[in-house]
Amino acid sequence: MAESVLVAGGAGYIGSHAAKLLAQRGFHPVVVDNLERGHRWAARWGTFVEADLADREAVRAVLLEHRIRAVMHFAAYAYVAESVRDPGPYYRNNVATTLALLETMKEVESEFFIFSSTCATYGEPERVPIPEDHPQRPINPYGRTKLVVEQMLADFEAAYGLRHVNLRYFNAAGADPDGEIGEAHDPETHLIPLVLEVALGTRPHIAVFGTDYPTPDGTCVRDYIHVTDLAEAHVLALEHLLSGGQSRAYNLGNGTGYSVRQVIDEARKVTGREIPVLEARRRWGDPAVLVGSSDRIRSELGWTPRYPGLDTILETAWNWHRNGPPG
Ligand code: UDP
């Protein structure tokens, strides 16, 4: 019988890509999502349960019914600016609800946890590319909520033996190469989907947040990683834990940085459309450069990104944005 894996937040952007890959690799994804920020159309693989993760009884029932040993936890709020403006819901959703999930897992003796962490736990980098042992000093509430969970996981392992993998994403981007699912946030705040909306003509221009950073062209440099490559890392982390591997933290990035202007230029090439730019002030909480070293997961789990090029990332996203979500 296929191993059932609980995909918390599996109707969201990254979770839905992980659910698809899990199904392709012979696992049975059990998606639990309250559809607050996820989409019913994105939960296409395995079993879908509409429930809130804060509902301990519902989660307990799913864990027991499907004999869940492993949980992938994607459900979180993930906007830096929003977390600064209104941190309460971030601590409630990202920390308190995750705690409830972990306690319920402990009650039913579910064993493995794969956590969507973030490069935002590092804060302002002391060196790039950032390795996993870089100090973690987040500079915004979003990053702090993710770091608290990493610390909670270390304590849960020491006390109860729950094993985990923390996957620290750099900038998730792109869409399913088959075009079945993709990014659909509301409101959208991420650079690549916004740039593509400008290319489509549904927005007049893209605001470039800060042109006076200490970078070659003055705009922020980020490490964009294809969402299907993120999904692949989750499956490898799952197999690692199921085969007796130890708790680990892994960065997930391509190790190459692109500036905001470079992303816009590449999007002009990929789409063949005009993309007007408006130079704007810096966005609060944005470090100048975030580029990760993913050497650890490459050497320990054999992860190799299949879609490392910014052109491919943009092409898959463009394909998705042009066609739009189903319905
Ligand atoms: N950015 C921008 N204009 C936008 C949205 C984002 O210049 O309308 C910049 C942002 O300042 C950052 C980079 O693009 O340097 C990536 O931002 P995004 O919100 O996509 O991801 P984040 O780095 O916040 O996870």
Short mmCIF file of C-alpha atoms and ligand atoms in Angstrom, two decimals:
data_model
loop_
_atom_site.label_atom_id
_atom_site.label_comp_id
_atom_site.label_asym_id
_atom_site.label_seq_id
_atom_site.Cartn_x
_atom_site.Cartn_y
_atom_site.Cartn_z
CA MET A 1 0.00 0.00 0.00
CA ALA A 2 1.25 3.48 -0.84
CA GLU A 3 2.67 5.45 2.08
CA SER A 4 0.27 8.28 2.93
CA VAL A 5 1.87 11.66 3.55
CA LEU A 6 -0.01 14.57 5.09
CA VAL A 7 0.54 17.69 3.00
CA ALA A 8 -0.50 20.57 5.22
CA GLY A 9 -1.22 23.55 3.01
CA GLY A 10 -1.20 21.33 -0.07
CA ALA A 11 -3.65 23.59 -1.94
CA GLY A 12 -1.08 26.39 -1.90
CA TYR A 13 1.65 27.22 -4.37
CA ILE A 14 4.56 25.05 -3.20
CA GLY A 15 2.44 22.43 -1.41
CA SER A 16 0.45 21.63 -4.55
CA HIS A 17 3.63 21.04 -6.53
CA ALA A 18 4.87 18.73 -3.77
CA ALA A 19 1.55 16.83 -3.75
CA LYS A 20 1.82 16.28 -7.49
CA LEU A 21 5.37 14.96 -7.24
CA LEU A 22 4.50 12.74 -4.26
CA ALA A 23 1.72 11.13 -6.31
CA GLN A 24 4.07 10.66 -9.26
CA ARG A 25 6.60 8.95 -6.97
CA GLY A 26 4.11 6.44 -5.61
CA PHE A 27 3.12 8.16 -2.36
CA HIS A 28 -0.46 9.03 -1.40
CA PRO A 29 -0.72 12.74 -0.60
CA VAL A 30 -3.42 13.66 1.91
CA VAL A 31 -3.87 17.39 1.48
CA VAL A 32 -5.25 19.32 4.44
CA ASP A 33 -6.00 22.96 3.67
CA ASN A 34 -8.53 25.48 4.94
CA LEU A 35 -8.53 27.21 1.51
CA GLU A 36 -7.94 30.58 3.16
CA ARG A 37 -4.99 31.21 0.84
CA GLY A 38 -4.98 27.91 -1.07
CA HIS A 39 -7.19 26.91 -4.00
CA ARG A 40 -9.47 23.93 -4.40
CA TRP A 41 -8.29 23.52 -8.03
CA ALA A 42 -4.70 23.13 -6.83
CA ALA A 43 -5.51 20.07 -4.66
CA ARG A 44 -5.74 17.60 -7.53
CA TRP A 45 -3.71 14.67 -6.27
CA GLY A 46 -4.51 12.11 -3.59
CA THR A 47 -7.11 12.91 -0.95
CA PHE A 48 -8.33 16.41 -0.12
CA VAL A 49 -9.60 17.34 3.34
CA GLU A 50 -10.90 20.85 3.88
CA ALA A 51 -9.96 21.57 7.46
CA ASP A 52 -8.12 24.07 9.55
CA LEU A 53 -4.84 22.83 10.98
CA ALA A 54 -5.73 24.51 14.26
CA ASP A 55 -8.63 22.04 14.54
CA ARG A 56 -6.87 19.35 16.55
CA GLU A 57 -9.71 16.85 16.28
CA ALA A 58 -9.82 17.09 12.49
CA VAL A 59 -6.06 16.73 12.22
CA ARG A 60 -6.02 13.83 14.63
CA ALA A 61 -8.71 12.05 12.61
CA VAL A 62 -6.73 12.47 9.38
CA LEU A 63 -3.50 11.27 10.98
CA LEU A 64 -5.21 8.17 12.35
CA GLU A 65 -7.40 7.38 9.34
CA HIS A 66 -4.49 7.48 6.91
CA ARG A 67 -1.88 6.09 9.33
CA ILE A 68 0.31 9.10 8.67
CA ARG A 69 3.95 8.74 9.65
CA ALA A 70 5.22 11.82 7.82
CA VAL A 71 3.90 15.38 7.56
CA MET A 72 5.03 18.05 5.10
CA HIS A 73 4.06 21.43 6.49
CA PHE A 74 3.55 24.19 3.92
CA ALA A 75 0.67 26.02 5.58
CA ALA A 76 1.88 29.44 6.68
CA TYR A 77 1.59 33.14 6.07
CA ALA A 78 4.61 34.22 4.07
CA TYR A 79 4.61 37.96 3.37
CA VAL A 80 7.39 39.87 5.07
CA ALA A 81 5.70 43.28 4.84
CA GLU A 82 2.40 41.92 6.15
CA SER A 83 4.21 40.26 9.06
CA VAL A 84 5.71 43.61 10.04
CA ARG A 85 2.36 45.41 9.84
CA ASP A 86 0.37 42.74 11.61
CA PRO A 87 2.52 40.14 13.39
CA GLY A 88 -0.25 38.60 15.51
CA PRO A 89 -1.71 36.34 12.81
CA TYR A 90 1.83 35.29 11.84
CA TYR A 91 2.60 34.03 15.32
CA ARG A 92 -0.83 32.44 15.60
CA ASN A 93 -0.79 30.69 12.25
CA ASN A 94 2.91 29.95 11.77
CA VAL A 95 3.82 29.18 15.38
CA ALA A 96 0.74 28.32 17.46
CA THR A 97 -0.95 26.22 14.77
CA THR A 98 2.32 24.42 14.02
CA LEU A 99 2.66 23.67 17.73
CA ALA A 100 -0.86 22.21 17.76
CA LEU A 101 0.02 20.06 14.76
CA LEU A 102 3.22 18.80 16.39
CA GLU A 103 1.42 18.00 19.64
CA THR A 104 -1.23 16.06 17.77
CA MET A 105 1.48 14.18 15.88
CA LYS A 106 3.12 13.33 19.19
CA GLU A 107 -0.19 12.05 20.61
CA VAL A 108 -0.70 9.64 17.73
CA GLU A 109 3.01 8.81 17.43
CA SER A 110 3.47 10.19 13.97
CA GLU A 111 7.21 10.30 13.39
CA PHE A 112 8.53 12.64 10.71
CA PHE A 113 8.16 16.33 9.92
CA ILE A 114 9.33 18.20 6.83
CA PHE A 115 9.20 21.90 7.43
CA SER A 116 9.02 24.78 4.96
CA SER A 117 11.56 27.13 6.46
CA THR A 118 13.16 30.09 4.79
CA CYS A 119 16.34 32.00 4.10
CA ALA A 120 14.60 34.81 6.01
CA THR A 121 15.74 33.01 9.19
CA TYR A 122 19.30 34.16 8.42
CA GLY A 123 18.52 37.87 8.38
CA GLU A 124 21.17 40.17 6.91
CA PRO A 125 23.82 37.77 5.56
CA GLU A 126 27.38 38.03 6.85
CA ARG A 127 28.59 36.12 3.79
CA VAL A 128 27.16 34.80 0.53
CA PRO A 129 26.44 32.20 -0.64
CA ILE A 130 24.86 31.53 2.74
CA PRO A 131 25.64 28.10 4.25
CA GLU A 132 23.31 26.32 6.70
CA ASP A 133 25.58 27.05 9.67
CA HIS A 134 25.34 30.80 9.10
CA PRO A 135 23.98 32.60 12.20
CA GLN A 136 20.18 32.81 12.22
CA ARG A 137 19.18 36.35 13.17
CA PRO A 138 15.94 37.14 11.35
CA ILE A 139 15.11 40.81 10.84
CA ASN A 140 11.32 40.52 10.47
CA PRO A 141 8.43 38.74 12.23
CA TYR A 142 7.96 36.30 9.33
CA GLY A 143 11.55 35.06 9.65
CA ARG A 144 11.23 34.91 13.43
CA THR A 145 8.11 32.73 13.28
CA LYS A 146 9.94 30.25 11.06
CA LEU A 147 13.00 30.23 13.32
CA VAL A 148 10.84 29.59 16.39
CA VAL A 149 9.44 26.49 14.68
CA GLU A 150 12.95 25.27 13.80
CA GLN A 151 13.84 25.65 17.49
CA MET A 152 10.62 23.95 18.56
CA LEU A 153 11.46 21.03 16.27
CA ALA A 154 14.90 20.65 17.85
CA ASP A 155 13.24 20.52 21.29
CA PHE A 156 10.58 18.06 20.14
CA GLU A 157 13.26 15.80 18.77
CA ALA A 158 15.32 15.92 21.97
CA ALA A 159 12.28 15.25 24.17
CA TYR A 160 10.04 13.04 22.04
CA GLY A 161 12.24 11.76 19.20
CA LEU A 162 10.25 13.45 16.40
CA ARG A 163 12.65 13.62 13.45
CA HIS A 164 12.52 16.49 11.01
CA VAL A 165 14.07 18.20 8.03
CA ASN A 166 14.07 21.99 7.80
CA LEU A 167 14.12 23.13 4.19
CA ARG A 168 15.18 26.75 3.95
CA TYR A 169 13.87 28.06 0.68
CA PHE A 170 15.39 30.98 -1.16
CA ASN A 171 13.00 32.60 -3.71
CA ALA A 172 10.43 30.07 -4.91
CA ALA A 173 9.44 30.79 -8.50
CA GLY A 174 8.20 29.24 -11.74
CA ALA A 175 5.29 26.88 -12.31
CA ASP A 176 4.60 23.24 -13.03
CA PRO A 177 6.28 22.50 -16.42
CA ASP A 178 3.10 20.61 -17.47
CA GLY A 179 1.07 23.77 -16.82
CA GLU A 180 -1.35 22.06 -14.41
CA ILE A 181 -0.67 24.29 -11.41
CA GLY A 182 1.18 27.51 -10.64
CA GLU A 183 1.42 30.57 -8.48
CA ALA A 184 -1.83 32.41 -7.65
CA HIS A 185 -1.55 34.63 -4.60
CA ASP A 186 -4.12 37.23 -3.68
CA PRO A 187 -2.88 39.83 -3.21
CA GLU A 188 0.19 39.09 -5.30
CA THR A 189 3.37 40.66 -3.96
CA HIS A 190 6.13 38.57 -5.56
CA LEU A 191 8.37 39.99 -8.22
CA ILE A 192 8.06 37.39 -11.00
CA PRO A 193 4.24 37.07 -11.13
CA LEU A 194 3.92 40.86 -10.94
CA VAL A 195 6.41 41.34 -13.78
CA LEU A 196 4.44 38.84 -15.87
CA GLU A 197 1.19 40.65 -15.13
CA VAL A 198 2.82 43.79 -16.49
CA ALA A 199 3.86 41.82 -19.59
CA LEU A 200 0.25 40.66 -19.94
CA GLY A 201 -0.98 44.23 -19.68
CA THR A 202 -3.02 43.73 -16.52
CA ARG A 203 -0.70 46.09 -14.59
CA PRO A 204 0.77 49.30 -15.95
CA HIS A 205 4.31 48.94 -14.62
CA ILE A 206 6.54 47.11 -12.18
CA ALA A 207 7.81 49.11 -9.22
CA VAL A 208 11.48 48.40 -8.53
CA PHE A 209 11.92 48.61 -4.78
CA GLY A 210 15.26 50.35 -4.27
CA THR A 211 17.91 51.28 -6.82
CA ASP A 212 20.61 52.32 -4.36
CA TYR A 213 21.61 48.95 -2.91
CA PRO A 214 25.31 48.04 -2.81
CA THR A 215 24.90 45.65 -5.76
CA PRO A 216 26.22 45.89 -9.35
CA ASP A 217 23.08 47.60 -10.71
CA GLY A 218 21.73 48.99 -7.41
CA THR A 219 18.77 46.59 -7.16
CA CYS A 220 18.34 43.62 -4.83
CA VAL A 221 19.88 40.29 -5.76
CA ARG A 222 17.97 37.07 -5.09
CA ASP A 223 18.42 33.35 -5.68
CA TYR A 224 15.36 32.09 -7.61
CA ILE A 225 14.59 28.40 -7.34
CA HIS A 226 12.04 26.51 -9.41
CA VAL A 227 9.03 25.26 -7.44
CA THR A 228 9.33 21.75 -8.92
CA ASP A 229 12.94 21.60 -7.71
CA LEU A 230 11.66 22.54 -4.24
CA ALA A 231 9.09 19.75 -4.50
CA GLU A 232 11.84 17.30 -5.45
CA ALA A 233 13.82 18.27 -2.33
CA HIS A 234 10.75 17.48 -0.20
CA VAL A 235 10.47 13.99 -1.65
CA LEU A 236 14.21 13.41 -1.06
CA ALA A 237 13.87 14.67 2.52
CA LEU A 238 10.93 12.31 3.05
CA GLU A 239 12.85 9.33 1.71
CA HIS A 240 15.79 10.33 3.91
CA LEU A 241 13.65 10.29 7.05
CA LEU A 242 11.75 7.14 6.12
CA SER A 243 15.03 5.29 5.60
CA GLY A 244 16.31 6.22 9.06
CA GLY A 245 18.15 9.48 8.25
CA GLN A 246 18.87 12.07 10.92
CA SER A 247 17.24 15.46 11.37
CA ARG A 248 18.87 18.04 9.12
CA ALA A 249 18.53 21.57 7.78
CA TYR A 250 19.07 22.20 4.09
CA ASN A 251 19.17 25.34 2.00
CA LEU A 252 17.34 25.26 -1.31
CA GLY A 253 18.62 27.68 -3.89
CA ASN A 254 20.49 27.61 -7.17
CA GLY A 255 23.51 29.47 -5.81
CA THR A 256 23.18 32.15 -8.51
CA GLY A 257 21.92 35.62 -7.79
CA TYR A 258 19.88 37.78 -10.17
CA SER A 259 19.09 41.43 -9.60
CA VAL A 260 15.57 42.81 -9.92
CA ARG A 261 16.63 44.52 -13.16
CA GLN A 262 18.07 41.27 -14.53
CA VAL A 263 14.78 39.48 -13.79
CA ILE A 264 12.86 42.19 -15.63
CA ASP A 265 15.25 42.08 -18.62
CA GLU A 266 14.99 38.29 -18.82
CA ALA A 267 11.20 38.54 -18.62
CA ARG A 268 11.25 40.96 -21.58
CA LYS A 269 13.18 38.34 -23.58
CA VAL A 270 10.98 35.42 -22.57
CA THR A 271 7.68 37.20 -23.15
CA GLY A 272 8.68 39.47 -26.04
CA ARG A 273 6.54 42.15 -24.37
CA GLU A 274 7.25 45.59 -23.02
CA ILE A 275 7.64 45.82 -19.25
CA PRO A 276 7.62 49.44 -18.06
CA VAL A 277 9.50 50.09 -14.82
CA LEU A 278 8.88 52.62 -12.08
CA GLU A 279 11.77 53.21 -9.70
CA ALA A 280 10.50 53.20 -6.13
CA ARG A 281 11.82 53.38 -2.59
CA ARG A 282 13.31 50.39 -0.83
CA ARG A 283 10.83 47.94 0.69
CA TRP A 284 11.38 47.61 4.42
CA GLY A 285 13.14 44.42 5.54
CA ASP A 286 14.78 43.51 2.21
CA PRO A 287 18.46 42.55 2.50
CA ALA A 288 20.57 43.61 -0.52
CA VAL A 289 21.72 40.12 -1.47
CA LEU A 290 20.30 36.69 -0.60
CA VAL A 291 22.03 33.81 -2.33
CA GLY A 292 22.26 30.35 -0.83
CA SER A 293 24.72 27.51 -0.93
CA SER A 294 22.85 24.24 -1.43
CA ASP A 295 25.99 22.09 -1.38
CA ARG A 296 24.78 20.18 1.66
CA ILE A 297 21.59 18.79 0.13
CA ARG A 298 23.36 18.14 -3.15
CA SER A 299 26.03 16.03 -1.50
CA GLU A 300 23.93 14.38 1.23
CA LEU A 301 20.67 13.68 -0.62
CA GLY A 302 21.81 13.92 -4.24
CA TRP A 303 19.47 16.82 -5.01
CA THR A 304 20.13 18.43 -8.38
CA PRO A 305 17.88 21.21 -9.67
CA ARG A 306 16.30 20.26 -13.00
CA TYR A 307 15.22 23.81 -13.84
CA PRO A 308 18.06 26.05 -12.63
CA GLY A 309 17.96 28.65 -15.40
CA LEU A 310 16.14 31.93 -14.86
CA ASP A 311 14.89 31.62 -18.46
CA THR A 312 13.20 28.27 -17.72
CA ILE A 313 11.79 29.56 -14.46
CA LEU A 314 10.27 32.52 -16.31
CA GLU A 315 9.07 30.41 -19.26
CA THR A 316 7.14 28.01 -17.02
CA ALA A 317 5.68 30.92 -15.03
CA TRP A 318 4.76 32.76 -18.25
CA ASN A 319 3.04 29.66 -19.62
CA TRP A 320 0.99 29.48 -16.42
CA HIS A 321 0.15 33.17 -16.15
CA ARG A 322 -0.89 33.44 -19.78
CA ASN A 323 -3.36 30.59 -19.43
CA GLY A 324 -4.50 31.44 -15.91
CA PRO A 325 -5.83 29.11 -13.24
CA PRO A 326 -8.60 26.67 -14.16
CA GLY A 327 -12.16 27.97 -13.92
N1 UDP B 1 10.47 43.49 -5.72
C1 UDP B 1 10.33 44.66 -6.46
N2 UDP B 1 9.09 45.02 -6.87
C2 UDP B 1 7.96 44.30 -6.58
C3 UDP B 1 8.10 43.10 -5.82
C4 UDP B 1 9.38 42.74 -5.41
O1 UDP B 1 11.33 45.34 -6.74
O2 UDP B 1 6.86 44.73 -6.97
C5 UDP B 1 11.81 43.06 -5.28
C6 UDP B 1 11.94 42.91 -3.77
O3 UDP B 1 12.33 44.12 -3.18
C7 UDP B 1 13.01 41.82 -3.66
C8 UDP B 1 12.83 40.99 -4.92
O4 UDP B 1 12.04 41.78 -5.82
O5 UDP B 1 14.29 42.40 -3.72
C9 UDP B 1 12.07 39.68 -4.66
O6 UDP B 1 10.90 39.98 -3.92
P1 UDP B 1 9.73 38.97 -3.72
O7 UDP B 1 8.63 39.71 -3.04
O8 UDP B 1 9.43 38.30 -5.02
O9 UDP B 1 10.31 37.83 -2.79
P2 UDP B 1 10.97 37.91 -1.32
O10 UDP B 1 12.43 38.17 -1.57
O11 UDP B 1 10.29 38.97 -0.56
O12 UDP B 1 10.72 36.55 -0.79
#
